[in-house]
Coordinates of C-alpha atoms and ligand atoms in Angstrom, one line a residue:
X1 CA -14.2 -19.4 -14.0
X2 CA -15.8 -22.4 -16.4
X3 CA -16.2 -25.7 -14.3
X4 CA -13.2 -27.5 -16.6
X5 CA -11.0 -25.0 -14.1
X6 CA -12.5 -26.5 -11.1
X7 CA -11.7 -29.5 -9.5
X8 CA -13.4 -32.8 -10.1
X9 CA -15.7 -33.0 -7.1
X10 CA -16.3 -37.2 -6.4
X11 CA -18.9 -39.0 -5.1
X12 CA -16.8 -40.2 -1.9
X13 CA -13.5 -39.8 -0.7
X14 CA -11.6 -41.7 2.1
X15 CA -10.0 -39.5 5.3
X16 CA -6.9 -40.9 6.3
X17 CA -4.4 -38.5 7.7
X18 CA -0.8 -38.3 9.1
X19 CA -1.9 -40.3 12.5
X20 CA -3.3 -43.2 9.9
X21 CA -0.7 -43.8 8.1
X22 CA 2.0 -44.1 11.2
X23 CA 0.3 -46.6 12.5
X24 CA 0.1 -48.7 9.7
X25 CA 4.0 -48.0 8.9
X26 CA 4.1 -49.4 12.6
X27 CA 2.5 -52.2 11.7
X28 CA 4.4 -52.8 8.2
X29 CA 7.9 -52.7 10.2
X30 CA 6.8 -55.0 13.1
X31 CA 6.8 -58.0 11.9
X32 CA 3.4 -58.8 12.6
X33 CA 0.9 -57.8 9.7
X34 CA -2.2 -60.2 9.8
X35 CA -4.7 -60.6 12.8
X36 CA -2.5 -59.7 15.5
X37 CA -2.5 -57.3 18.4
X38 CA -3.9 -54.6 16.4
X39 CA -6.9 -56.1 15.9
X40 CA -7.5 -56.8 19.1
X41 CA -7.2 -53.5 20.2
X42 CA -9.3 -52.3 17.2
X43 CA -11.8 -55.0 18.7
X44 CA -11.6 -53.7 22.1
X45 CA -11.6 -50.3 21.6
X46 CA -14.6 -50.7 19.2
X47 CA -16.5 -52.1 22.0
X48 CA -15.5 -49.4 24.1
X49 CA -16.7 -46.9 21.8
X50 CA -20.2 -48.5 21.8
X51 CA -20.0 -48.3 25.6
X52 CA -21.5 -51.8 26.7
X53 CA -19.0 -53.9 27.9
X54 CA -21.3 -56.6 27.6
X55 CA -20.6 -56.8 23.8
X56 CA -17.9 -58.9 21.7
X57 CA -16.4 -56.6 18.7
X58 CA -15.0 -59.0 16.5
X59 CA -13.2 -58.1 13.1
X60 CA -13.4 -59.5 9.8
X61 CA -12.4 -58.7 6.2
X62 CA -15.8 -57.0 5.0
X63 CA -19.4 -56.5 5.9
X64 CA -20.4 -59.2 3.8
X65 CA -18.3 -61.6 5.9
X66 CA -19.8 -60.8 8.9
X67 CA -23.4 -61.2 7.7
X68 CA -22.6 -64.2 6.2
X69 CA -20.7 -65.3 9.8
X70 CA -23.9 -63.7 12.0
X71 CA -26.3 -65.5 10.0
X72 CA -24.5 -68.9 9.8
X73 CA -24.1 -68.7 13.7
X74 CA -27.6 -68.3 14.0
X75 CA -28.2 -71.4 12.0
X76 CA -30.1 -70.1 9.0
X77 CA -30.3 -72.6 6.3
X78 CA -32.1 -74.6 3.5
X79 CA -35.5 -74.5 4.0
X80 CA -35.9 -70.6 5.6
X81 CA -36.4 -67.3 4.1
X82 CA -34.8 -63.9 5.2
X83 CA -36.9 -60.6 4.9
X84 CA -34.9 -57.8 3.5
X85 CA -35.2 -54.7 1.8
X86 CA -35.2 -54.8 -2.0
X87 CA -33.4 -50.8 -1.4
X88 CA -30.2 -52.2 -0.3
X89 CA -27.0 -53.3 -1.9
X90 CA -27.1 -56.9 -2.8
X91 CA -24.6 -57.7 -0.1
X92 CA -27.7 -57.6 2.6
X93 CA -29.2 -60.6 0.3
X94 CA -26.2 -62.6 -1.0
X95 CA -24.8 -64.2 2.0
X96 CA -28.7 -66.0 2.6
X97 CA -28.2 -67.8 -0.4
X98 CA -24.7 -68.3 0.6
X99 CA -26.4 -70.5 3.1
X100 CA -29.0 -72.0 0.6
X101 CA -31.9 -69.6 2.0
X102 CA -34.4 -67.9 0.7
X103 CA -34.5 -64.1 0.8
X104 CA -37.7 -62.2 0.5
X105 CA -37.7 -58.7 -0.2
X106 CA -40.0 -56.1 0.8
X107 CA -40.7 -52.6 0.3
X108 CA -39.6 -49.5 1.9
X109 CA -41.2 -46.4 3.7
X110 CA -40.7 -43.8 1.8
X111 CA -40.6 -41.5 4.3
X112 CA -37.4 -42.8 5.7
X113 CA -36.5 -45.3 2.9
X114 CA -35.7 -47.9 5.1
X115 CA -37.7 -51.2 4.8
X116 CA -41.6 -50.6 5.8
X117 CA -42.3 -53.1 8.8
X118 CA -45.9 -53.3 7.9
X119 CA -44.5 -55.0 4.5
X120 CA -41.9 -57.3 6.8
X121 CA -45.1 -58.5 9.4
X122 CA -47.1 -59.3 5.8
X123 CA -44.1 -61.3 4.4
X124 CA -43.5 -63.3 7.5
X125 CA -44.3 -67.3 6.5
X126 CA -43.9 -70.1 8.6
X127 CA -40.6 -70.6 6.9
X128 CA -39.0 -67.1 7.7
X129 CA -36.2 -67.3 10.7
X130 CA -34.5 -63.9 10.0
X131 CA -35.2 -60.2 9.0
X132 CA -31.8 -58.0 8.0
X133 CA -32.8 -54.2 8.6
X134 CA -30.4 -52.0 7.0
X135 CA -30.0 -48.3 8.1
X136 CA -30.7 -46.7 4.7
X137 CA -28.1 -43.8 4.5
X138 CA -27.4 -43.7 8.1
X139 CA -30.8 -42.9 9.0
X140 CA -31.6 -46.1 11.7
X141 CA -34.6 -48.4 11.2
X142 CA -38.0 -48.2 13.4
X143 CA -35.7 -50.8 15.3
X144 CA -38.1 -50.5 19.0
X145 CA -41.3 -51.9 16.2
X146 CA -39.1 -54.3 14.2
X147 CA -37.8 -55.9 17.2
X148 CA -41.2 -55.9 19.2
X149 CA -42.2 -57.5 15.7
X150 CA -39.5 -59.9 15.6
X151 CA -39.9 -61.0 19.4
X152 CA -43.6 -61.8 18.3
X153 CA -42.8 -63.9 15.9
X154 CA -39.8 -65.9 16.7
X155 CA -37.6 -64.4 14.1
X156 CA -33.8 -63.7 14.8
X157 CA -32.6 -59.8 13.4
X158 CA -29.2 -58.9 12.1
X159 CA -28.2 -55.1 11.4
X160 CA -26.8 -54.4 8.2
X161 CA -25.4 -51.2 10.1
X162 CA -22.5 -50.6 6.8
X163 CA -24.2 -47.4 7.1
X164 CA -24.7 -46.6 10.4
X165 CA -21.2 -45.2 12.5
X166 CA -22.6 -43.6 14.6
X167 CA -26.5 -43.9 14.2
X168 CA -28.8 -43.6 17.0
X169 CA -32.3 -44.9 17.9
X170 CA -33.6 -43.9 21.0
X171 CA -30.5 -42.0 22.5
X172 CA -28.8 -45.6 21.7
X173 CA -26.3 -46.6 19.3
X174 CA -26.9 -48.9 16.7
X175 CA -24.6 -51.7 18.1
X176 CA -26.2 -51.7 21.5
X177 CA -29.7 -52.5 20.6
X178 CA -31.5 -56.0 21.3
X179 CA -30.6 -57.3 17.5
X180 CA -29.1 -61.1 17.7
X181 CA -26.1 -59.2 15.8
X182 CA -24.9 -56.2 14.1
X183 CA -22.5 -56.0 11.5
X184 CA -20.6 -52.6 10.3
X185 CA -18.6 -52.0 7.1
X186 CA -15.0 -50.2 6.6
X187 CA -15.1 -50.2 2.7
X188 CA -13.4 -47.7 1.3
X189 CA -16.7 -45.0 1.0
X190 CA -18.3 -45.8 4.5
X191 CA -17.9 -43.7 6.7
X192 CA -15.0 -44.8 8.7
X193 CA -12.4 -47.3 6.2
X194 CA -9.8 -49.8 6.9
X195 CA -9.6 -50.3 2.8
X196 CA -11.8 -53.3 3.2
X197 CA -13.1 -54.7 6.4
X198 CA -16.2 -54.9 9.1
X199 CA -17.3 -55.4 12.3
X200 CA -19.6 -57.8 13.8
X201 CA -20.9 -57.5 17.2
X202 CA -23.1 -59.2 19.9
X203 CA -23.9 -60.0 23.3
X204 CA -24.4 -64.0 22.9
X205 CA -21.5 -65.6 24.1
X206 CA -22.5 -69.1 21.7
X207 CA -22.3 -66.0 18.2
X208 CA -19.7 -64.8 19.4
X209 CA -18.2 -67.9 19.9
X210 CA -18.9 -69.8 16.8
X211 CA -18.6 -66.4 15.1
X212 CA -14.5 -66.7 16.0
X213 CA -14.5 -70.5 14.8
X214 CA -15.8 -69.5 11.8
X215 CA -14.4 -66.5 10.7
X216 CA -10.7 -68.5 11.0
X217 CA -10.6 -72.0 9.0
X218 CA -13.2 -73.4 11.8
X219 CA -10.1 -73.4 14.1
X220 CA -11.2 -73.9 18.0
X221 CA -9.2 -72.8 20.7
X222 CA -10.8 -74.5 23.4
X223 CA -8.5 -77.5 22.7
X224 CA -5.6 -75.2 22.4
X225 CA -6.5 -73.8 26.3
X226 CA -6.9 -77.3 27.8
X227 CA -3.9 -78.4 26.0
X228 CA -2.0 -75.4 27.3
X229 CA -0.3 -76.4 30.3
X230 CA 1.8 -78.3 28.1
X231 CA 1.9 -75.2 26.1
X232 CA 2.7 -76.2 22.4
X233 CA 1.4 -73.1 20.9
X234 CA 1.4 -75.7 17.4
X235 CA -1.5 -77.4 18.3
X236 CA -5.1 -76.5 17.5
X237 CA -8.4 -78.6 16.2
X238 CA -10.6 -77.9 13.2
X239 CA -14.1 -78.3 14.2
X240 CA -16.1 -77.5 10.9
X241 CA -15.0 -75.9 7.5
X242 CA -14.8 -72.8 8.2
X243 CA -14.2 -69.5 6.4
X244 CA -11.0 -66.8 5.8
X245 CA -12.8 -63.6 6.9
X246 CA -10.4 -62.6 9.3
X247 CA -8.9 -59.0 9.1
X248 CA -5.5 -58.1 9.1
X249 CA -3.5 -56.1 11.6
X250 CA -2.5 -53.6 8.6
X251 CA -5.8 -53.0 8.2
X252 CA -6.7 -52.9 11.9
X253 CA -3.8 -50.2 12.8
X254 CA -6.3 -48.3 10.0
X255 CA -9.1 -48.7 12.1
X256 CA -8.1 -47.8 15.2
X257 CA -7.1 -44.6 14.2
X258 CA -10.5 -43.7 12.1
X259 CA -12.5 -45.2 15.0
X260 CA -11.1 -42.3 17.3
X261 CA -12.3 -39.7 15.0
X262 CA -15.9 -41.2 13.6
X263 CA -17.6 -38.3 15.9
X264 CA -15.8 -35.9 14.7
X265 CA -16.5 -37.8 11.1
X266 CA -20.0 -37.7 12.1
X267 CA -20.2 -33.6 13.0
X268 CA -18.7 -32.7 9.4
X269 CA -21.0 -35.0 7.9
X270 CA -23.6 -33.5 9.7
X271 CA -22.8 -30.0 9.2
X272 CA -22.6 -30.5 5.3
X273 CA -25.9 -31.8 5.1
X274 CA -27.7 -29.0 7.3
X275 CA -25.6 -26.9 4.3
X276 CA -26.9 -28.8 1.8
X277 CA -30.5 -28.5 3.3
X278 CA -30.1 -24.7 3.0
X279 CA -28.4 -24.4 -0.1
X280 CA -31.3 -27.0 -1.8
X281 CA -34.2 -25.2 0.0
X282 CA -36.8 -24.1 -2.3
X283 CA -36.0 -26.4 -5.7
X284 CA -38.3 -28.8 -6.7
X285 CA -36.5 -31.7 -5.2
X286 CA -37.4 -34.3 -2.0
X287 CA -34.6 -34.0 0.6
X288 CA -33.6 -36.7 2.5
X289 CA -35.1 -37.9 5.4
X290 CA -34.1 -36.7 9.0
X291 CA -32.8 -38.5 12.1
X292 CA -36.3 -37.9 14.7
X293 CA -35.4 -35.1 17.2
X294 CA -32.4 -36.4 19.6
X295 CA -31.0 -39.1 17.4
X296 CA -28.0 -39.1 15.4
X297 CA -27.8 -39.4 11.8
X298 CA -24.4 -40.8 10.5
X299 CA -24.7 -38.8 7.0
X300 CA -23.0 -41.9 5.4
X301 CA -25.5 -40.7 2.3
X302 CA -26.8 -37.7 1.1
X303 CA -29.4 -39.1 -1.5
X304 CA -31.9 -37.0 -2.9
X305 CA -35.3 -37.3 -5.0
X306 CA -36.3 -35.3 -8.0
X307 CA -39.9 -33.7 -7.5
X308 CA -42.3 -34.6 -9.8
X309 CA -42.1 -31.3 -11.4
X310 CA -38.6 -31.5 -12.8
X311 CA -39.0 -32.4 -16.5
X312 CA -35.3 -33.3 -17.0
X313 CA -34.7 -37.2 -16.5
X314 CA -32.5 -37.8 -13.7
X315 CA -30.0 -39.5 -15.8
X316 CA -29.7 -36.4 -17.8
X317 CA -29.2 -34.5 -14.5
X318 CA -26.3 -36.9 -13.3
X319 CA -24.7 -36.2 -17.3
X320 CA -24.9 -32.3 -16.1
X321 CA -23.1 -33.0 -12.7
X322 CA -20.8 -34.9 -14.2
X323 CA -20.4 -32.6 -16.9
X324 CA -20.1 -29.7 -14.1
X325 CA -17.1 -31.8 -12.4
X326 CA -19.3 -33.5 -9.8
X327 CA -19.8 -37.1 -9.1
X328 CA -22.7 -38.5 -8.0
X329 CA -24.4 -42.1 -7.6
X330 CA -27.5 -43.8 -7.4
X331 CA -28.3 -45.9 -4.2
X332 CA -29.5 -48.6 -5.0
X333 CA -30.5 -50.1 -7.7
X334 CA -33.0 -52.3 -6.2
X335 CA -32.8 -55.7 -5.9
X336 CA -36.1 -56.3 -7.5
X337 CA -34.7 -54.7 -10.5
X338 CA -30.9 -56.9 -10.6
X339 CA -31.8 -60.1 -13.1
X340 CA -30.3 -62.9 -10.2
X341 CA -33.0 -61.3 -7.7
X342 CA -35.8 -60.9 -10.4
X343 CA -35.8 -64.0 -11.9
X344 CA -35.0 -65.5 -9.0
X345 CA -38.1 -64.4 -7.1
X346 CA -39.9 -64.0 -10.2
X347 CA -40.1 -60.5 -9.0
X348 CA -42.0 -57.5 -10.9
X349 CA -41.7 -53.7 -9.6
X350 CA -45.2 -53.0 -9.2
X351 CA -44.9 -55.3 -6.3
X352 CA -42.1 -52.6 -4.9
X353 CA -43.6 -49.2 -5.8
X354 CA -42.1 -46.5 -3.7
X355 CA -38.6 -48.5 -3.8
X356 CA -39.2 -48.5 -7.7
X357 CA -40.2 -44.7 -7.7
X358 CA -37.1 -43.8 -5.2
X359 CA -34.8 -45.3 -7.7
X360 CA -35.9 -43.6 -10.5
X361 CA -35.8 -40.4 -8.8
X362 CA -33.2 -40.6 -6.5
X363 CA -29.3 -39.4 -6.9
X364 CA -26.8 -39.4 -4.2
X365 CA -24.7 -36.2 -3.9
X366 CA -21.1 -35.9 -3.0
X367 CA -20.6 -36.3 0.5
X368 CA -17.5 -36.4 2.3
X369 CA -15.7 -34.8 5.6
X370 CA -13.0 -33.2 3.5
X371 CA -15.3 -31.7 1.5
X372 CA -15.4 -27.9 2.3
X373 CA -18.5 -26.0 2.5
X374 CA -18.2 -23.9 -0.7
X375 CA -18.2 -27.1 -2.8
X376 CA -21.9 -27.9 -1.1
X377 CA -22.4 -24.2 -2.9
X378 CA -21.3 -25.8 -6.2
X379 CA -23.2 -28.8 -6.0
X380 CA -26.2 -26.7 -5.1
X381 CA -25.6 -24.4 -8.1
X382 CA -25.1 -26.9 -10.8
X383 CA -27.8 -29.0 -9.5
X384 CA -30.2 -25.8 -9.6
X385 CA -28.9 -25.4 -13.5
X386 CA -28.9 -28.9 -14.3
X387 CA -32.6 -29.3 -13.7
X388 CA -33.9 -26.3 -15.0
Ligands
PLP1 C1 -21.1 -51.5 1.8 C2 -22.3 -52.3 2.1 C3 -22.3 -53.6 2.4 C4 -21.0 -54.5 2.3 O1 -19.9 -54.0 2.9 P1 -18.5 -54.6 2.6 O2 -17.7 -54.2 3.8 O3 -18.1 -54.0 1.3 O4 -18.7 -56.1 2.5 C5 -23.4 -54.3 2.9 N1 -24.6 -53.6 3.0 C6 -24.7 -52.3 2.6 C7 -26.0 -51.6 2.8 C8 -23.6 -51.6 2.2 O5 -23.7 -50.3 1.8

């Protein structure tokens, strides 16, 4: 059979089943469609799934939202600088200049491709007030030495976890650790969707609480609640200019649903990658990093790096999956490389070389839960012929 027989094979494809779709029909006919009771119970129940009552869940309309919200709360502004990692989608690093920071980029490990702590304790300045970790792939971040570095030196930390349902570090979820905040992402390729949407959480009541101001207009309820013995459900008080991040109940009924099966997401994505280990065993090619004994990988990404004795460039290669009926991608581009960052920072990528080498190496293979194992076979195959 010649590949044009096959099916095209994406990059990423959303799992949304029967269950899914009632619930959001529910939603459609009941009158109520934006924040609303299903987004509370998406809220609650996303608490409950991290197990620590002690957190606040709180929904918004993306990822980038909630960083934006966590680092606002935490009152980062003019004047500070934010260590991330230049291997990240520019998401991490927007919302500090949303505030009129500074963002300084660092390297990664390359071991784990996740930013390189050594590289985040040499960038810290007396300006810097915040360092954005993002779980590269799923795989979580040296969080115990990040935040043992971070407690040192005064700095808040906020998760970029878009990758990471479920990802553990320790034997604890990424959500539970002692990060100021931790923000998750539902786009439509993560690894559970609501279309668009996130998930910020913490355990300070004052986040949490200016968090909910500012997600919604800068409405407060407290004035609502004192006022309520009289009860006019009409009035409320506008106590700074806030945002429209909040997420909508269709949406939400979405959610709630996917949230009930991200383990089982999890396993599949687990399983196709230990195929994918074993189907790619023996070619020239770096495979991604693993998840230390005990811990749980979320398998949001299965990114791999072309050995240094494959001739073909890996552009050509992508051509030839493509060309085979199999989408791939490249994560990331690095920041370094994107001309707002560069010129920006006045950035060069000898100053970044094992995010600059990853990237020119690195392609992301298909990944998805409804992927079945004999299309890990085909990806294998073509990828074995496409860098011969
Ligand atoms: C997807 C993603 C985001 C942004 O998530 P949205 O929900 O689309 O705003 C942020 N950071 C990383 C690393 C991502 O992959």
């Amino acid at each position: 059979m010649s590949s044009s027989e096959l099916p095209f094979l994406p990059f990423a494809l959303p799992d949304i089943d029967d269950e899914d779709i009632a619930e959001v029909v529910d939603t459609l006919k009941s009158g109520w469609i934006t924040t609303g009771p299903k987004t509370r119970r998406f809220e609650a129940d996303f608490t409950a799934f991290l197990g620590d009552p002690s957190l606040q869940s709180m929904a918004v309309n993306s990822a980038t939202a909630g960083l934006h919200l966590a680092l606002e709360a935490l009152g980062i502004g003019p004047g500070d600088e934010v260590i991330t990692t230049t291997h990240t989608f520019t998401a991490t690093a927007e919302v500090v200049r949303y505030l009129g920071a500074d963002v300084v980029l660092v390297d990664i490990d390359p071991a784990t491709l996740n930013l390189d702590v050594d590289a985040v304790e040499a960038a810290i300045t007396p300006r810097t007030k915040a360092v954005i970790p993002v779980h590269f792939g799923g795989l979580a971040v040296d969080m115990p030495r990040l935040l043992a570095l971070a407690k040192r030196h005064g700095l808040k930390v906020v998760e970029d976890a878009a990758h990471a349902l479920p990802t553990t570090v320790g034997g604890r979820l990424v959500g539970t650790l002692d990060s100021d905040v931790t923000v998750f992402s539902f786009y439509a390729n993560k690894t559970i969707t609501t279309g668009e949407g996130g998930m910020v959480v913490t355990r300070d009541p004052a986040i949490a609480k200016r968090i909910q101001v500012m997600r919604l207009h800068g409405i407060s309820r407290d004035a609502f609640d004192r006022f309520q013995s009289k009860a006019p459900s009409w009035y409320y008080e506008v106590i700074a200019p806030g945002f429209k991040y909040n997420l909508t109940d269709i949406a939400s009924a979405l959610g709630l649903h996917q949230l009930r099966k991200a383990q089982r997401f999890q396993q599949r994505r687990a399983a196709l990658a230990a195929l994918y280990d074993e189907a790619l065993a023996g070619l020239p090619i770096v495979l991604p990093p693993k998840a230390p004994a005990g811990d749980v990988h979320s398998w949001h990404l299965y990114p791999i790096r072309l050995g240094d004795a494959v001739a073909v460039p890996r552009e050509t290669v992508i051509e030839r999956l493509f060309a085979a009926g199999i989408g791939c991608s490249v994560h990331y581009i690095p920041l370094h490389l994107q001309p707002y960052w560069r010129e920006r920072g006045g950035l060069r990528a000898e100053q970044f070389p094992h995010s600059q080498h990853a990237y020119e190496r690195s392609l992301t293979l298909p990944l998805y839960t409804r992927m079945a194992d004999g299309d890990v076979a085909r990806v294998a195959a073509a990828l074995r012929a496409a860098i011969a």
